[in-house]
Amino acid sequence: MLQDNLDPYVGESRDQYVEPREERRAVQKRTFTRWMNVYLQRCEPPVCVDDLFTDIQDGRILMALLEELSGCKLLYRFRSSTHRIFRLSNISKALAFLDDRHVKLLGIDASGIADGVPAVVLHLIWNVILHFQIKEVTGGLRRHLSLSLSSLSVTSFPSSDDVALKENNNSRYSCSTLPSEERRSAGESKYHAKEIRTLLHWVQRCTSKHGINVHDFGKSWRSGLAFLALIKSINPDLVDLKHGLTGDAKENLQRAFQIAHESLDIPPLLDPEDVISISDQKSILTYVSMFLGRDLAKEKISKDKQGQLRVVHGWETTDNSSSGTELALRSLSSVCDITPLELELLFVLWIMLYCCLILHLS
């Protein structure tokens, strides 16, 4: 059946996806190398990857990257040597570190990394990106939702802290909660698919309000308009979409990458030519997830400023409660595949049930 051959995040039939494997690997190698260098530049002294398949073979680059991503010390266990056995030992220590954090390592072994096998190295870095970046930012989005809804319940119902906390604990979904041991092997790919769906729903929420429809992490991005709409959603003053509608794909992509780099501090991981010709979903996912991270950082700064204002002016701010309700509903609708009106109805129903529970307990 055609459905069996469809990749929902690329939006194309796998049978029709005929770009040469080596070209796709070359795109991923460039993207992943740039992504790694973003973090490795923070090392003391800074480290740089020139050739990913060669530089990773002794394990030092991998350990340095994991140190920056996790905050845990690993390089003290590195042993510099030209002997293969010591390179394998270094890499095994890094893989054991990842395994302890439930990073998917299926099909990845130390010998493949030490030999610089392209498929193995790219698979490893992709799973590191999934765990430390995509899972992190989508988890941050869910935590933002949980905190927003928890704040609403506390401010709306001042005499029921225990029930509000219980409701928050029951309804909160944390991305750090992994599938149970007996389901992990069968459901691990679905678990990552859930993270990718969350990111896709957030993108759709951001771009659809500007008239740009995104259906996947493949061909939907080739025109460059999706990137421009995403930037406009984060900062409306940075982009005029009318100009994008008249420009060609390469011009739009160049403009979007430049604006994101200069105004949002999002490093340019992609080349316009690669997006137009290959549209590798892993590369696009890696880049787009950085936009969500930037948006969450912006929301946190805004929330901190609002908190400072409440400290100065007191807590009698019904307007802030109203805007908090709207923020929570908008954020929740970006994750759930339902309309804001349906969310409002669910919220009203929840309030009615809550009041009935309070009356019953009293």
PDB file of N, CA, C and O in Angstrom, residues 67-131:
ATOM      1  N   GLU A  67      30.286  16.611  27.009  1.00  0.00           N
ATOM      2  CA  GLU A  67      30.529  17.474  28.168  1.00  0.00           C
ATOM      3  C   GLU A  67      29.736  18.766  28.058  1.00  0.00           C
ATOM      4  O   GLU A  67      29.084  19.199  29.022  1.00  0.00           O
ATOM      5  N   GLU A  68      29.782  19.396  26.895  1.00  0.00           N
ATOM      6  CA  GLU A  68      29.067  20.661  26.700  1.00  0.00           C
ATOM      7  C   GLU A  68      27.561  20.476  26.757  1.00  0.00           C
ATOM      8  O   GLU A  68      26.840  21.318  27.287  1.00  0.00           O
ATOM      9  N   LEU A  69      27.069  19.379  26.218  1.00  0.00           N
ATOM     10  CA  LEU A  69      25.624  19.156  26.171  1.00  0.00           C
ATOM     11  C   LEU A  69      25.051  18.771  27.526  1.00  0.00           C
ATOM     12  O   LEU A  69      23.924  19.145  27.858  1.00  0.00           O
ATOM     13  N   SER A  70      25.806  18.021  28.304  1.00  0.00           N
ATOM     14  CA  SER A  70      25.276  17.477  29.560  1.00  0.00           C
ATOM     15  C   SER A  70      25.759  18.195  30.799  1.00  0.00           C
ATOM     16  O   SER A  70      25.110  18.132  31.851  1.00  0.00           O
ATOM     17  N   GLY A  71      26.909  18.875  30.713  1.00  0.00           N
ATOM     18  CA  GLY A  71      27.481  19.499  31.892  1.00  0.00           C
ATOM     19  C   GLY A  71      28.260  18.531  32.761  1.00  0.00           C
ATOM     20  O   GLY A  71      28.748  18.909  33.833  1.00  0.00           O
ATOM     21  N   CYS A  72      28.397  17.279  32.310  1.00  0.00           N
ATOM     22  CA  CYS A  72      29.146  16.260  33.055  1.00  0.00           C
ATOM     23  C   CYS A  72      30.568  16.166  32.515  1.00  0.00           C
ATOM     24  O   CYS A  72      30.804  16.338  31.324  1.00  0.00           O
ATOM     25  N   LYS A  73      31.511  15.887  33.386  1.00  0.00           N
ATOM     26  CA  LYS A  73      32.913  15.782  33.005  1.00  0.00           C
ATOM     27  C   LYS A  73      33.192  14.407  32.402  1.00  0.00           C
ATOM     28  O   LYS A  73      32.891  13.381  32.996  1.00  0.00           O
ATOM     29  N   LEU A  74      33.777  14.428  31.220  1.00  0.00           N
ATOM     30  CA  LEU A  74      34.120  13.180  30.540  1.00  0.00           C
ATOM     31  C   LEU A  74      35.557  13.152  30.041  1.00  0.00           C
ATOM     32  O   LEU A  74      36.183  12.080  29.998  1.00  0.00           O
ATOM     33  N   LEU A  75      36.107  14.297  29.676  1.00  0.00           N
ATOM     34  CA  LEU A  75      37.415  14.328  29.031  1.00  0.00           C
ATOM     35  C   LEU A  75      38.538  13.844  29.950  1.00  0.00           C
ATOM     36  O   LEU A  75      39.593  13.430  29.451  1.00  0.00           O
ATOM     37  N   TYR A  76      38.330  13.875  31.259  1.00  0.00           N
ATOM     38  CA  TYR A  76      39.380  13.396  32.156  1.00  0.00           C
ATOM     39  C   TYR A  76      39.613  11.892  31.979  1.00  0.00           C
ATOM     40  O   TYR A  76      40.648  11.347  32.363  1.00  0.00           O
ATOM     41  N   ARG A  77      38.640  11.218  31.352  1.00  0.00           N
ATOM     42  CA  ARG A  77      38.763   9.782  31.111  1.00  0.00           C
ATOM     43  C   ARG A  77      39.351   9.480  29.734  1.00  0.00           C
ATOM     44  O   ARG A  77      39.541   8.323  29.377  1.00  0.00           O
ATOM     45  N   PHE A  78      39.627  10.530  28.965  1.00  0.00           N
ATOM     46  CA  PHE A  78      40.177  10.337  27.623  1.00  0.00           C
ATOM     47  C   PHE A  78      41.655   9.978  27.699  1.00  0.00           C
ATOM     48  O   PHE A  78      42.415  10.561  28.472  1.00  0.00           O
ATOM     49  N   ARG A  79      42.059   9.014  26.881  1.00  0.00           N
ATOM     50  CA  ARG A  79      43.459   8.612  26.808  1.00  0.00           C
ATOM     51  C   ARG A  79      43.939   8.752  25.373  1.00  0.00           C
ATOM     52  O   ARG A  79      43.444   8.069  24.478  1.00  0.00           O
ATOM     53  N   SER A  80      44.892   9.653  25.179  1.00  0.00           N
ATOM     54  CA  SER A  80      45.400   9.913  23.830  1.00  0.00           C
ATOM     55  C   SER A  80      46.391   8.832  23.426  1.00  0.00           C
ATOM     56  O   SER A  80      47.358   8.550  24.143  1.00  0.00           O
ATOM     57  N   SER A  81      46.115   8.208  22.298  1.00  0.00           N
ATOM     58  CA  SER A  81      46.997   7.161  21.804  1.00  0.00           C
ATOM     59  C   SER A  81      46.637   6.855  20.361  1.00  0.00           C
ATOM     60  O   SER A  81      45.502   7.033  19.924  1.00  0.00           O
ATOM     61  N   THR A  82      47.633   6.406  19.614  1.00  0.00           N
ATOM     62  CA  THR A  82      47.381   6.007  18.232  1.00  0.00           C
ATOM     63  C   THR A  82      46.932   4.557  18.141  1.00  0.00           C
ATOM     64  O   THR A  82      46.507   4.110  17.064  1.00  0.00           O
ATOM     65  N   HIS A  83      47.000   3.837  19.246  1.00  0.00           N
ATOM     66  CA  HIS A  83      46.606   2.428  19.237  1.00  0.00           C
ATOM     67  C   HIS A  83      45.086   2.309  19.194  1.00  0.00           C
ATOM     68  O   HIS A  83      44.358   2.999  19.913  1.00  0.00           O
ATOM     69  N   ARG A  84      44.615   1.412  18.363  1.00  0.00           N
ATOM     70  CA  ARG A  84      43.184   1.223  18.168  1.00  0.00           C
ATOM     71  C   ARG A  84      42.474   0.850  19.458  1.00  0.00           C
ATOM     72  O   ARG A  84      41.350   1.300  19.718  1.00  0.00           O
ATOM     73  N   ILE A  85      43.115   0.046  20.296  1.00  0.00           N
ATOM     74  CA  ILE A  85      42.449  -0.420  21.510  1.00  0.00           C
ATOM     75  C   ILE A  85      42.093   0.739  22.434  1.00  0.00           C
ATOM     76  O   ILE A  85      41.047   0.731  23.102  1.00  0.00           O
ATOM     77  N   PHE A  86      42.939   1.772  22.475  1.00  0.00           N
ATOM     78  CA  PHE A  86      42.654   2.932  23.331  1.00  0.00           C
ATOM     79  C   PHE A  86      41.576   3.810  22.709  1.00  0.00           C
ATOM     80  O   PHE A  86      40.773   4.416  23.421  1.00  0.00           O
ATOM     81  N   ARG A  87      41.563   3.907  21.363  1.00  0.00           N
ATOM     82  CA  ARG A  87      40.483   4.647  20.704  1.00  0.00           C
ATOM     83  C   ARG A  87      39.138   3.973  20.972  1.00  0.00           C
ATOM     84  O   ARG A  87      38.138   4.650  21.254  1.00  0.00           O
ATOM     85  N   LEU A  88      39.113   2.663  20.891  1.00  0.00           N
ATOM     86  CA  LEU A  88      37.881   1.920  21.181  1.00  0.00           C
ATOM     87  C   LEU A  88      37.448   2.122  22.632  1.00  0.00           C
ATOM     88  O   LEU A  88      36.252   2.251  22.922  1.00  0.00           O
ATOM     89  N   SER A  89      38.426   2.169  23.537  1.00  0.00           N
ATOM     90  CA  SER A  89      38.108   2.382  24.947  1.00  0.00           C
ATOM     91  C   SER A  89      37.493   3.762  25.173  1.00  0.00           C
ATOM     92  O   SER A  89      36.498   3.906  25.909  1.00  0.00           O
ATOM     93  N   ASN A  90      38.057   4.791  24.540  1.00  0.00           N
ATOM     94  CA  ASN A  90      37.515   6.156  24.677  1.00  0.00           C
ATOM     95  C   ASN A  90      36.068   6.217  24.179  1.00  0.00           C
ATOM     96  O   ASN A  90      35.186   6.790  24.832  1.00  0.00           O
ATOM     97  N   ILE A  91      35.847   5.638  23.010  1.00  0.00           N
ATOM     98  CA  ILE A  91      34.506   5.684  22.420  1.00  0.00           C
ATOM     99  C   ILE A  91      33.518   4.876  23.244  1.00  0.00           C
ATOM    100  O   ILE A  91      32.365   5.285  23.443  1.00  0.00           O
ATOM    101  N   SER A  92      33.963   3.743  23.763  1.00  0.00           N
ATOM    102  CA  SER A  92      33.084   2.909  24.592  1.00  0.00           C
ATOM    103  C   SER A  92      32.638   3.655  25.847  1.00  0.00           C
ATOM    104  O   SER A  92      31.491   3.514  26.291  1.00  0.00           O
ATOM    105  N   LYS A  93      33.524   4.462  26.410  1.00  0.00           N
ATOM    106  CA  LYS A  93      33.154   5.248  27.591  1.00  0.00           C
ATOM    107  C   LYS A  93      32.069   6.271  27.236  1.00  0.00           C
ATOM    108  O   LYS A  93      31.122   6.478  28.004  1.00  0.00           O
ATOM    109  N   ALA A  94      32.207   6.897  26.072  1.00  0.00           N
ATOM    110  CA  ALA A  94      31.201   7.867  25.646  1.00  0.00           C
ATOM    111  C   ALA A  94      29.870   7.182  25.354  1.00  0.00           C
ATOM    112  O   ALA A  94      28.802   7.691  25.726  1.00  0.00           O
ATOM    113  N   LEU A  95      29.914   6.005  24.719  1.00  0.00           N
ATOM    114  CA  LEU A  95      28.677   5.281  24.425  1.00  0.00           C
ATOM    115  C   LEU A  95      28.005   4.793  25.701  1.00  0.00           C
ATOM    116  O   LEU A  95      26.768   4.790  25.804  1.00  0.00           O
ATOM    117  N   ALA A  96      28.797   4.381  26.690  1.00  0.00           N
ATOM    118  CA  ALA A  96      28.227   3.966  27.973  1.00  0.00           C
ATOM    119  C   ALA A  96      27.543   5.136  28.668  1.00  0.00           C
ATOM    120  O   ALA A  96      26.483   4.986  29.282  1.00  0.00           O
ATOM    121  N   PHE A  97      28.135   6.331  28.544  1.00  0.00           N
ATOM    122  CA  PHE A  97      27.533   7.540  29.099  1.00  0.00           C
ATOM    123  C   PHE A  97      26.170   7.802  28.456  1.00  0.00           C
ATOM    124  O   PHE A  97      25.195   8.131  29.142  1.00  0.00           O
ATOM    125  N   LEU A  98      26.105   7.654  27.141  1.00  0.00           N
ATOM    126  CA  LEU A  98      24.841   7.852  26.433  1.00  0.00           C
ATOM    127  C   LEU A  98      23.817   6.780  26.795  1.00  0.00           C
ATOM    128  O   LEU A  98      22.633   7.072  26.967  1.00  0.00           O
ATOM    129  N   ASP A  99      24.267   5.551  26.908  1.00  0.00           N
ATOM    130  CA  ASP A  99      23.349   4.459  27.248  1.00  0.00           C
ATOM    131  C   ASP A  99      22.734   4.670  28.627  1.00  0.00           C
ATOM    132  O   ASP A  99      21.549   4.376  28.840  1.00  0.00           O
ATOM    133  N   ASP A 100      23.519   5.187  29.566  1.00  0.00           N
ATOM    134  CA  ASP A 100      22.999   5.474  30.906  1.00  0.00           C
ATOM    135  C   ASP A 100      21.896   6.522  30.866  1.00  0.00           C
ATOM    136  O   ASP A 100      21.050   6.572  31.767  1.00  0.00           O
ATOM    137  N   ARG A 101      21.903   7.358  29.839  1.00  0.00           N
ATOM    138  CA  ARG A 101      20.877   8.403  29.696  1.00  0.00           C
ATOM    139  C   ARG A 101      19.804   8.018  28.688  1.00  0.00           C
ATOM    140  O   ARG A 101      19.054   8.859  28.224  1.00  0.00           O
ATOM    141  N   HIS A 102      19.745   6.740  28.375  1.00  0.00           N
ATOM    142  CA  HIS A 102      18.692   6.172  27.521  1.00  0.00           C
ATOM    143  C   HIS A 102      18.694   6.759  26.113  1.00  0.00           C
ATOM    144  O   HIS A 102      17.631   6.905  25.494  1.00  0.00           O
ATOM    145  N   VAL A 103      19.886   7.120  25.627  1.00  0.00           N
ATOM    146  CA  VAL A 103      20.012   7.554  24.244  1.00  0.00           C
ATOM    147  C   VAL A 103      20.046   6.306  23.366  1.00  0.00           C
ATOM    148  O   VAL A 103      20.773   5.360  23.637  1.00  0.00           O
ATOM    149  N   LYS A 104      19.255   6.320  22.305  1.00  0.00           N
ATOM    150  CA  LYS A 104      19.132   5.160  21.427  1.00  0.00           C
ATOM    151  C   LYS A 104      20.457   4.878  20.729  1.00  0.00           C
ATOM    152  O   LYS A 104      20.998   5.733  20.039  1.00  0.00           O
ATOM    153  N   LEU A 105      20.969   3.639  20.891  1.00  0.00           N
ATOM    154  CA  LEU A 105      22.254   3.263  20.310  1.00  0.00           C
ATOM    155  C   LEU A 105      22.144   2.019  19.435  1.00  0.00           C
ATOM    156  O   LEU A 105      23.149   1.354  19.181  1.00  0.00           O
ATOM    157  N   LEU A 106      20.945   1.706  18.979  1.00  0.00           N
ATOM    158  CA  LEU A 106      20.747   0.528  18.144  1.00  0.00           C
ATOM    159  C   LEU A 106      21.538   0.656  16.844  1.00  0.00           C
ATOM    160  O   LEU A 106      21.424   1.631  16.122  1.00  0.00           O
ATOM    161  N   GLY A 107      22.384  -0.350  16.566  1.00  0.00           N
ATOM    162  CA  GLY A 107      23.198  -0.335  15.356  1.00  0.00           C
ATOM    163  C   GLY A 107      24.456   0.489  15.461  1.00  0.00           C
ATOM    164  O   GLY A 107      25.154   0.683  14.458  1.00  0.00           O
ATOM    165  N   ILE A 108      24.773   0.996  16.660  1.00  0.00           N
ATOM    166  CA  ILE A 108      25.962   1.824  16.862  1.00  0.00           C
ATOM    167  C   ILE A 108      26.935   1.068  17.755  1.00  0.00           C
ATOM    168  O   ILE A 108      26.568   0.616  18.846  1.00  0.00           O
ATOM    169  N   ASP A 109      28.162   0.909  17.298  1.00  0.00           N
ATOM    170  CA  ASP A 109      29.186   0.269  18.126  1.00  0.00           C
ATOM    171  C   ASP A 109      30.485   1.054  18.049  1.00  0.00           C
ATOM    172  O   ASP A 109      30.679   1.894  17.166  1.00  0.00           O
ATOM    173  N   ALA A 110      31.369   0.789  18.991  1.00  0.00           N
ATOM    174  CA  ALA A 110      32.612   1.553  19.088  1.00  0.00           C
ATOM    175  C   ALA A 110      33.488   1.347  17.860  1.00  0.00           C
ATOM    176  O   ALA A 110      34.159   2.287  17.400  1.00  0.00           O
ATOM    177  N   SER A 111      33.494   0.157  17.309  1.00  0.00           N
ATOM    178  CA  SER A 111      34.368  -0.108  16.158  1.00  0.00           C
ATOM    179  C   SER A 111      33.930   0.697  14.940  1.00  0.00           C
ATOM    180  O   SER A 111      34.774   1.186  14.174  1.00  0.00           O
ATOM    181  N   GLY A 112      32.614   0.836  14.744  1.00  0.00           N
ATOM    182  CA  GLY A 112      32.124   1.634  13.612  1.00  0.00           C
ATOM    183  C   GLY A 112      32.525   3.087  13.729  1.00  0.00           C
ATOM    184  O   GLY A 112      32.858   3.745  12.726  1.00  0.00           O
ATOM    185  N   ILE A 113      32.509   3.626  14.965  1.00  0.00           N
ATOM    186  CA  ILE A 113      32.920   5.019  15.186  1.00  0.00           C
ATOM    187  C   ILE A 113      34.431   5.140  15.002  1.00  0.00           C
ATOM    188  O   ILE A 113      34.914   6.078  14.362  1.00  0.00           O
ATOM    189  N   ALA A 114      35.196   4.193  15.545  1.00  0.00           N
ATOM    190  CA  ALA A 114      36.657   4.242  15.442  1.00  0.00           C
ATOM    191  C   ALA A 114      37.128   4.113  14.004  1.00  0.00           C
ATOM    192  O   ALA A 114      38.185   4.646  13.642  1.00  0.00           O
ATOM    193  N   ASP A 115      36.347   3.448  13.171  1.00  0.00           N
ATOM    194  CA  ASP A 115      36.694   3.306  11.758  1.00  0.00           C
ATOM    195  C   ASP A 115      36.116   4.434  10.903  1.00  0.00           C
ATOM    196  O   ASP A 115      36.369   4.485   9.691  1.00  0.00           O
ATOM    197  N   GLY A 116      35.329   5.304  11.502  1.00  0.00           N
ATOM    198  CA  GLY A 116      34.744   6.421  10.769  1.00  0.00           C
ATOM    199  C   GLY A 116      33.742   5.991   9.720  1.00  0.00           C
ATOM    200  O   GLY A 116      33.618   6.644   8.677  1.00  0.00           O
ATOM    201  N   VAL A 117      32.974   4.938  10.004  1.00  0.00           N
ATOM    202  CA  VAL A 117      31.962   4.476   9.065  1.00  0.00           C
ATOM    203  C   VAL A 117      30.863   5.537   8.975  1.00  0.00           C
ATOM    204  O   VAL A 117      30.208   5.838   9.981  1.00  0.00           O
ATOM    205  N   PRO A 118      30.626   6.133   7.804  1.00  0.00           N
ATOM    206  CA  PRO A 118      29.693   7.260   7.693  1.00  0.00           C
ATOM    207  C   PRO A 118      28.303   6.976   8.256  1.00  0.00           C
ATOM    208  O   PRO A 118      27.760   7.799   9.008  1.00  0.00           O
ATOM    209  N   ALA A 119      27.711   5.840   7.908  1.00  0.00           N
ATOM    210  CA  ALA A 119      26.354   5.544   8.366  1.00  0.00           C
ATOM    211  C   ALA A 119      26.294   5.461   9.886  1.00  0.00           C
ATOM    212  O   ALA A 119      25.339   5.943  10.515  1.00  0.00           O
ATOM    213  N   VAL A 120      27.300   4.871  10.499  1.00  0.00           N
ATOM    214  CA  VAL A 120      27.314   4.711  11.959  1.00  0.00           C
ATOM    215  C   VAL A 120      27.527   6.061  12.643  1.00  0.00           C
ATOM    216  O   VAL A 120      26.848   6.401  13.620  1.00  0.00           O
ATOM    217  N   VAL A 121      28.469   6.845  12.145  1.00  0.00           N
ATOM    218  CA  VAL A 121      28.760   8.153  12.754  1.00  0.00           C
ATOM    219  C   VAL A 121      27.551   9.076  12.655  1.00  0.00           C
ATOM    220  O   VAL A 121      27.154   9.724  13.637  1.00  0.00           O
ATOM    221  N   LEU A 122      26.932   9.146  11.487  1.00  0.00           N
ATOM    222  CA  LEU A 122      25.767  10.020  11.308  1.00  0.00           C
ATOM    223  C   LEU A 122      24.600   9.559  12.176  1.00  0.00           C
ATOM    224  O   LEU A 122      23.868  10.395  12.733  1.00  0.00           O
ATOM    225  N   HIS A 123      24.411   8.250  12.282  1.00  0.00           N
ATOM    226  CA  HIS A 123      23.334   7.730  13.128  1.00  0.00           C
ATOM    227  C   HIS A 123      23.560   8.091  14.591  1.00  0.00           C
ATOM    228  O   HIS A 123      22.626   8.452  15.312  1.00  0.00           O
ATOM    229  N   LEU A 124      24.812   8.023  15.030  1.00  0.00           N
ATOM    230  CA  LEU A 124      25.138   8.396  16.411  1.00  0.00           C
ATOM    231  C   LEU A 124      24.849   9.872  16.666  1.00  0.00           C
ATOM    232  O   LEU A 124      24.160  10.225  17.644  1.00  0.00           O
ATOM    233  N   ILE A 125      25.352  10.747  15.808  1.00  0.00           N
ATOM    234  CA  ILE A 125      25.164  12.187  16.027  1.00  0.00           C
ATOM    235  C   ILE A 125      23.685  12.542  15.944  1.00  0.00           C
ATOM    236  O   ILE A 125      23.195  13.392  16.713  1.00  0.00           O
ATOM    237  N   TRP A 126      22.932  11.917  15.041  1.00  0.00           N
ATOM    238  CA  TRP A 126      21.499  12.189  14.945  1.00  0.00           C
ATOM    239  C   TRP A 126      20.787  11.846  16.246  1.00  0.00           C
ATOM    240  O   TRP A 126      19.933  12.611  16.714  1.00  0.00           O
ATOM    241  N   ASN A 127      21.142  10.724  16.861  1.00  0.00           N
ATOM    242  CA  ASN A 127      20.498  10.348  18.114  1.00  0.00           C
ATOM    243  C   ASN A 127      20.924  11.243  19.271  1.00  0.00           C
ATOM    244  O   ASN A 127      20.146  11.469  20.203  1.00  0.00           O
ATOM    245  N   VAL A 128      22.131  11.777  19.206  1.00  0.00           N
ATOM    246  CA  VAL A 128      22.554  12.779  20.190  1.00  0.00           C
ATOM    247  C   VAL A 128      21.723  14.052  20.024  1.00  0.00           C
ATOM    248  O   VAL A 128      21.263  14.653  21.007  1.00  0.00           O
ATOM    249  N   ILE A 129      21.493  14.471  18.785  1.00  0.00           N
ATOM    250  CA  ILE A 129      20.664  15.650  18.517  1.00  0.00           C
ATOM    251  C   ILE A 129      19.230  15.426  18.991  1.00  0.00           C
ATOM    252  O   ILE A 129      18.614  16.303  19.617  1.00  0.00           O
ATOM    253  N   LEU A 130      18.693  14.251  18.694  1.00  0.00           N
ATOM    254  CA  LEU A 130      17.337  13.931  19.143  1.00  0.00           C
ATOM    255  C   LEU A 130      17.206  14.056  20.651  1.00  0.00           C
ATOM    256  O   LEU A 130      16.243  14.643  21.156  1.00  0.00           O
ATOM    257  N   HIS A 131      18.173  13.510  21.370  1.00  0.00           N
ATOM    258  CA  HIS A 131      18.067  13.469  22.833  1.00  0.00           C
ATOM    259  C   HIS A 131      18.362  14.821  23.481  1.00  0.00           C
ATOM    260  O   HIS A 131      17.600  15.294  24.321  1.00  0.00           O
TER     261      HIS A 131
END
